[in-house]
Structures are given as C-alpha cells and as structure tokens.
CSV table of C-alpha atoms in Angstrom, one decimal:
chain,number,residue,atom,x,y,z
A,11,MET,CA,-0.4,0.0,0.0
A,12,THR,CA,1.6,3.5,-0.8
A,13,TRP,CA,1.3,6.5,1.0
A,14,SER,CA,-1.5,8.2,-1.0
A,15,GLU,CA,-3.2,5.1,-0.2
A,16,MET,CA,-2.4,5.4,3.3
A,17,GLN,CA,-3.2,8.7,3.9
A,18,PRO,CA,-6.9,9.4,3.8
A,19,LEU,CA,-7.5,5.9,6.2
A,20,LEU,CA,-5.0,7.9,8.2
A,21,GLU,CA,-6.7,11.0,8.7
A,22,GLN,CA,-10.1,9.6,8.5
A,23,ALA,CA,-8.8,7.1,11.9
A,24,CYS,CA,-6.9,10.0,13.5
A,25,THR,CA,-10.0,12.1,13.1
A,26,GLU,CA,-12.6,9.6,14.9
A,27,THR,CA,-10.0,8.9,17.6
A,28,LEU,CA,-10.2,12.2,18.5
A,29,VAL,CA,-13.7,12.7,18.5
A,30,MET,CA,-14.1,9.6,20.2
A,31,VAL,CA,-11.1,10.2,23.2
A,32,GLY,CA,-12.2,14.4,23.3
A,33,TRP,CA,-15.9,14.2,23.7
A,34,SER,CA,-15.3,10.7,26.3
A,35,THR,CA,-12.9,12.4,28.2
A,36,LEU,CA,-14.8,15.6,28.7
A,37,ILE,CA,-17.7,13.5,30.2
A,38,ALA,CA,-15.9,11.4,32.4
A,39,VAL,CA,-13.7,14.7,33.7
A,40,VAL,CA,-17.7,16.7,34.3
A,41,LEU,CA,-18.6,13.5,36.0
A,42,GLY,CA,-16.0,11.9,37.8
A,43,LEU,CA,-14.8,15.5,39.6
A,44,PRO,CA,-18.3,15.9,41.3
A,45,ILE,CA,-18.3,11.9,42.1
A,46,GLY,CA,-14.6,12.2,43.6
A,47,VAL,CA,-14.4,15.3,45.5
A,48,LEU,CA,-18.0,13.4,47.1
A,49,LEU,CA,-16.2,10.1,48.1
A,50,VAL,CA,-13.5,12.5,50.0
A,51,LEU,CA,-16.9,14.9,51.4
A,52,THR,CA,-18.6,12.0,53.1
A,53,ASP,CA,-15.9,9.6,54.4
A,54,LYS,CA,-15.1,9.2,57.8
A,55,GLY,CA,-14.0,12.6,59.3
A,56,GLY,CA,-15.0,14.5,56.0
A,57,LEU,CA,-17.6,17.4,56.1
A,58,LEU,CA,-20.1,15.5,55.0
A,59,GLN,CA,-19.6,12.4,56.5
A,60,ASN,CA,-22.1,9.7,55.7
A,61,THR,CA,-20.9,5.9,55.9
A,62,VAL,CA,-23.9,4.8,53.6
A,63,VAL,CA,-23.5,7.2,50.7
A,64,ASN,CA,-19.2,6.8,50.7
A,65,LYS,CA,-19.8,3.3,51.1
A,66,VAL,CA,-21.9,2.9,48.1
A,67,THR,CA,-20.5,5.3,46.1
A,68,GLY,CA,-17.0,3.6,46.2
A,69,GLN,CA,-18.8,0.4,45.3
A,70,ILE,CA,-19.8,1.5,42.5
A,71,VAL,CA,-16.6,3.3,41.1
A,72,ASN,CA,-14.9,-0.2,42.0
A,73,VAL,CA,-16.9,-2.4,39.9
A,74,GLY,CA,-16.4,-0.2,37.2
A,75,ARG,CA,-13.1,-0.1,37.7
A,76,SER,CA,-12.5,-3.7,38.1
A,77,MET,CA,-14.5,-4.4,34.7
A,78,PRO,CA,-12.1,-5.4,31.2
A,79,PHE,CA,-13.0,-1.9,28.6
A,80,ILE,CA,-13.8,-5.1,25.9
A,81,ILE,CA,-16.6,-6.6,28.6
A,82,LEU,CA,-18.6,-3.1,29.5
A,83,MET,CA,-18.1,-2.7,25.7
A,84,VAL,CA,-20.3,-6.1,25.1
A,85,ALA,CA,-22.5,-5.5,28.4
A,86,LEU,CA,-23.4,-1.7,27.4
A,87,MET,CA,-24.3,-2.4,24.0
A,88,ASN,CA,-28.3,-2.3,24.2
A,89,PHE,CA,-27.6,0.9,26.5
A,90,THR,CA,-25.4,2.1,23.5
A,91,ARG,CA,-28.1,1.5,21.0
A,92,TRP,CA,-30.4,3.1,23.1
A,93,VAL,CA,-28.5,6.5,23.0
A,94,THR,CA,-26.8,6.5,19.6
A,95,GLY,CA,-28.8,4.2,18.0
A,96,THR,CA,-26.3,1.8,16.5
A,97,THR,CA,-23.8,0.0,18.2
A,98,ILE,CA,-20.7,-0.1,15.8
A,99,GLY,CA,-18.3,3.4,15.3
A,100,SER,CA,-17.0,6.4,16.9
A,101,GLU,CA,-20.5,7.8,17.7
A,102,ALA,CA,-21.7,4.5,19.8
A,103,ALA,CA,-17.6,3.9,21.2
A,104,ILE,CA,-18.5,7.1,23.2
A,105,VAL,CA,-20.7,5.4,25.2
A,106,PRO,CA,-18.7,2.7,27.0
A,107,LEU,CA,-15.4,5.0,26.8
A,108,ALA,CA,-17.3,7.8,29.0
A,109,ILE,CA,-18.7,5.0,31.0
A,110,GLY,CA,-15.1,3.2,31.7
A,111,GLY,CA,-13.3,6.6,32.1
A,112,ILE,CA,-16.0,8.2,34.9
A,113,PRO,CA,-15.1,5.7,37.6
A,114,PHE,CA,-11.1,5.5,36.8
A,115,PHE,CA,-11.3,9.4,36.7
A,116,ALA,CA,-13.3,9.9,39.8
A,117,ARG,CA,-10.7,7.5,42.0
A,118,LEU,CA,-7.5,9.6,41.0
A,119,VAL,CA,-9.8,12.9,41.6
A,120,GLU,CA,-10.5,11.5,45.5
A,121,THR,CA,-6.6,10.4,45.8
A,122,ALA,CA,-5.7,14.3,44.5
A,123,VAL,CA,-8.3,15.8,47.2
A,124,ARG,CA,-7.2,13.8,50.0
A,125,GLU,CA,-3.6,15.2,49.7
A,126,VAL,CA,-4.8,18.7,50.3
A,127,ASP,CA,-3.7,20.4,53.6
A,128,HIS,CA,-6.2,20.0,56.3
A,129,GLY,CA,-5.2,23.1,57.6
A,130,LEU,CA,-6.4,25.1,54.5
A,131,VAL,CA,-10.0,23.6,55.2
A,132,GLU,CA,-10.3,24.4,58.9
A,133,ALA,CA,-8.7,28.0,58.0
A,134,VAL,CA,-11.7,28.7,55.7
A,135,GLN,CA,-14.1,27.0,58.8
A,136,SER,CA,-13.0,29.2,60.7
A,137,MET,CA,-14.1,32.2,58.8
A,138,GLY,CA,-17.3,30.6,58.1
A,139,GLY,CA,-16.9,29.2,55.0
A,140,ASN,CA,-19.7,26.4,54.3
A,141,THR,CA,-18.8,23.3,52.4
A,142,TRP,CA,-19.3,24.4,49.2
A,143,THR,CA,-17.0,27.3,49.4
A,144,ILE,CA,-14.5,25.4,50.7
A,145,VAL,CA,-14.8,22.5,48.0
A,146,ARG,CA,-14.6,25.6,45.6
A,147,LYS,CA,-12.0,28.1,46.8
A,148,VAL,CA,-9.6,25.5,48.6
A,149,LEU,CA,-10.4,21.6,47.7
A,150,VAL,CA,-10.0,21.9,43.9
A,151,PRO,CA,-7.9,25.0,43.3
A,152,GLU,CA,-5.2,23.5,45.6
A,153,ALA,CA,-5.5,19.9,44.1
A,154,LEU,CA,-5.9,21.3,40.6
A,155,PRO,CA,-1.6,20.6,39.8
A,156,SER,CA,-2.8,16.6,40.6
A,157,LEU,CA,-6.0,17.1,39.0
A,158,ILE,CA,-4.3,18.3,35.7
A,159,ALA,CA,-1.9,15.2,35.9
A,160,SER,CA,-4.9,12.9,36.8
A,161,ALA,CA,-6.7,13.9,34.0
A,162,THR,CA,-3.8,13.4,31.2
A,163,THR,CA,-3.7,10.1,32.7
A,164,THR,CA,-7.4,9.4,32.0
A,165,VAL,CA,-7.0,10.5,28.4
A,166,ILE,CA,-4.4,8.3,27.7
A,167,ALA,CA,-5.9,5.4,29.1
A,168,LEU,CA,-8.9,6.4,27.1
A,169,ILE,CA,-6.7,6.1,24.0
A,170,GLY,CA,-5.8,3.1,24.8
A,171,TYR,CA,-9.5,1.8,25.6
A,172,SER,CA,-10.3,3.7,22.1
A,173,ALA,CA,-8.1,1.4,20.3
A,174,MET,CA,-9.3,-1.9,21.8
A,175,ALA,CA,-12.7,-0.5,20.7
A,176,GLY,CA,-11.9,-0.1,17.1
A,177,THR,CA,-11.1,-4.0,17.8
A,178,VAL,CA,-15.2,-4.6,17.7
A,179,GLY,CA,-16.0,-1.9,15.0
A,180,GLY,CA,-15.7,1.5,17.1
A,181,GLY,CA,-13.6,2.8,14.4
A,182,GLY,CA,-10.4,5.0,14.9
A,183,LEU,CA,-7.1,4.0,14.9
A,184,GLY,CA,-7.6,0.5,16.1
A,185,ASP,CA,-9.6,-0.3,13.7
A,186,LEU,CA,-7.8,0.7,11.0
A,187,ALA,CA,-4.7,-1.5,12.5
A,188,VAL,CA,-6.7,-4.5,12.9
A,189,ARG,CA,-8.6,-4.2,9.6
A,190,TYR,CA,-4.9,-3.1,7.3
A,191,GLY,CA,-2.8,-3.8,9.5
A,192,TYR,CA,-3.6,-7.6,10.9
A,193,GLN,CA,-6.1,-8.8,8.5
A,194,ARG,CA,-4.9,-7.6,5.2
A,195,PHE,CA,-1.2,-7.9,6.2
A,196,GLU,CA,-0.3,-4.1,5.8
A,197,THR,CA,2.6,-4.5,8.6
A,198,GLY,CA,3.5,-1.0,7.0
A,199,LEU,CA,0.3,0.9,8.2
A,200,MET,CA,0.0,-1.1,11.2
A,201,TRP,CA,3.8,0.3,12.6
A,202,ILE,CA,2.6,4.0,11.2
A,203,THR,CA,-0.5,3.4,13.6
A,204,VAL,CA,1.9,2.6,16.5
A,205,ALA,CA,3.9,5.4,16.0
A,206,ILE,CA,1.1,7.8,15.8
A,207,LEU,CA,-0.3,6.3,19.0
A,208,ALA,CA,3.3,6.7,20.8
A,209,VAL,CA,3.7,10.5,19.4
A,210,VAL,CA,0.3,11.4,20.3
A,211,ILE,CA,0.3,10.1,23.7
A,212,SER,CA,4.1,11.3,24.6
A,213,LEU,CA,2.8,14.8,23.3
A,214,ILE,CA,-0.3,14.8,25.6
A,215,GLN,CA,2.0,13.3,28.6
A,216,PHE,CA,4.4,16.4,27.9
A,217,ALA,CA,1.5,18.9,27.8
A,218,GLY,CA,-0.1,17.9,30.9
A,219,ASP,CA,3.4,17.7,32.8
A,220,HIS,CA,3.9,21.1,31.9
A,221,ALA,CA,0.8,22.3,32.7
A,222,ALA,CA,0.5,20.6,36.2
A,223,ARG,CA,4.5,22.1,37.0
A,224,SER,CA,3.1,25.3,35.8
A,225,LEU,CA,-0.2,25.7,38.1
A,226,HIS,CA,2.6,24.2,41.0
A,227,ARG,CA,5.0,26.9,40.6
A,228,ARG,CA,2.1,29.6,40.6
A,229,GLY,CA,0.6,28.5,44.1
A,230,GLY,CA,-0.7,24.8,44.2
A,231,ARG,CA,0.2,22.9,47.3
A,232,SER,CA,3.3,25.2,47.9
A,233,GLY,CA,1.4,27.9,49.6
A,234,PRO,CA,-2.1,29.3,50.2
A,235,GLY,CA,-4.0,29.6,47.0
A,236,PRO,CA,-4.5,33.5,45.8
A,237,ARG,CA,-8.6,33.1,47.0
A,238,LEU,CA,-7.5,31.9,50.2
A,239,ARG,CA,-4.7,34.5,50.9
A,240,LEU,CA,-7.6,36.8,50.5
A,241,LEU,CA,-10.1,35.5,52.5
A,242,ARG,CA,-6.9,35.5,55.1
A,243,ALA,CA,-6.6,39.5,54.2
A,244,LYS,CA,-10.1,40.0,55.3
A,245,GLU,CA,-10.0,38.8,58.3
A,246,PRO,CA,-7.1,41.3,60.1
A,247,ALA,CA,-9.0,44.5,58.4
A,248,ALA,CA,-12.5,43.5,60.0
A,249,ALA,CA,-11.0,43.3,63.6
A,250,ASP,CA,-9.5,46.6,63.0
A,251,ILE,CA,-13.0,48.1,62.1
A,252,SER,CA,-14.3,46.3,65.3
A,253,LYS,CA,-11.5,48.4,67.4
A,254,VAL,CA,-12.1,51.8,65.7
A,255,ALA,CA,-15.5,51.1,66.6
C-alpha cells in the first residue's frame, strides 16, 4: 500500500480517535470530578460524613474500574444502541469510553483531593466558610496540579481504550490497525499507526506535565491559593474596624 493510499485512511482514523477520546474525556471529567470530591466529603471525618453514601458510591466506582473494557463494551451494547441508535462506529464507542473513564477519573480525583492540607480547610471553616465554599475555593484549586495530572492519565488511558474499541468496530486508529495491519497483512500501515499513537501519547503527557508543573509553581500546594490568601487578608481588616468602633 502506497502513502497516497494510506493518507486518507490515517486522516479519517485520527479524526475518529480524536472525537471519541475528546468527548469521552469531557464526560469523564465533568461527572468524575464531583464523584471523586463526594467520596472525600462523605468519608469518615469528612465535611459531609455519610457512611452509607460513601460505601455505595465507592462500590459502584470499584465495579466500574474492575471491569475489563472489552467486557464493558459488550455489556453496554443495548444501552449504547438506545443512546446512539447503533453499536458500531466512533459515536457508539463514546458511550462505553465515557462510562469506563468516569470511575477511573473519580478515583484519581479522590486521591488528589485527599492530599490537600487539612489546615487550609480548617482556616476557611474558622472564617465561616460552608462546604461549597471549601470545595470551590480550597479543595479544587489546591488540588488543581494533581487534577491536571489525573486528567492527563485519563486521556492516555482512554486512547488505549479507543484502540481496543476499534477491534469490535469502534472506528479510529485501532480499527485501522486491525483491519489493514492484521487482517490484510499491511504491516507498514500498522507500524505507522503505532508510531502515531506513541507520538500523540507522548505529546499529551508532556503537555499535561508542563501544565501541572506551571500550576504548582504559581501556588498549588506550595502555599495558599490566591483566594485563600484573600480570605485571610480580610480577617485582620475586619478586626481593625471593630477596634475603631
């Protein structure tokens, strides 16, 4: 197979992989973030301690993480057909990719949020901050470098899942490698696909690491975030006003 024949196939496969991974990552982050934070808040000693909610949520997350992706795809075929109207193609693959990515990212979020200094939480509580304020101005901002690293890990995992989805008609680079590289013995095309995946993953990892390091240097866990410093700055000002009165 010549390069002119490979090029349109590779372009289409890259586009399909980009769509699958992009949408599934967005869904996984949007839904996985609150689940991960909820696991921390409802844990023993948490701000919203609730053993039942924590155990049930944790068990659901564990089941989602423990299921091999290829089995998850088969198990969700009826649900995927109900959502997208089909079980093949890149659009159909987004459903199991997103559902597989949600518990994966949620556990990473839980680990990242647990690492936040509890003293910062107590400081905001002493200023009258409620749970939502603590989550919005302390837990998420302080854990942001780790959350970026977690999102990077999730994207890379979903790229691997998307390649696996290609083996059952999910489209993308995995489907291209199987149909042409394996079934039609086009080894050259298969190795080009492998090289593209390796380069894409390396670039994503580099970008994620750079973003996490940049955020860490600006504040992160090296010191209180800007919002927390602002809250602390208001406290002595209020005390001065009371003295004048």
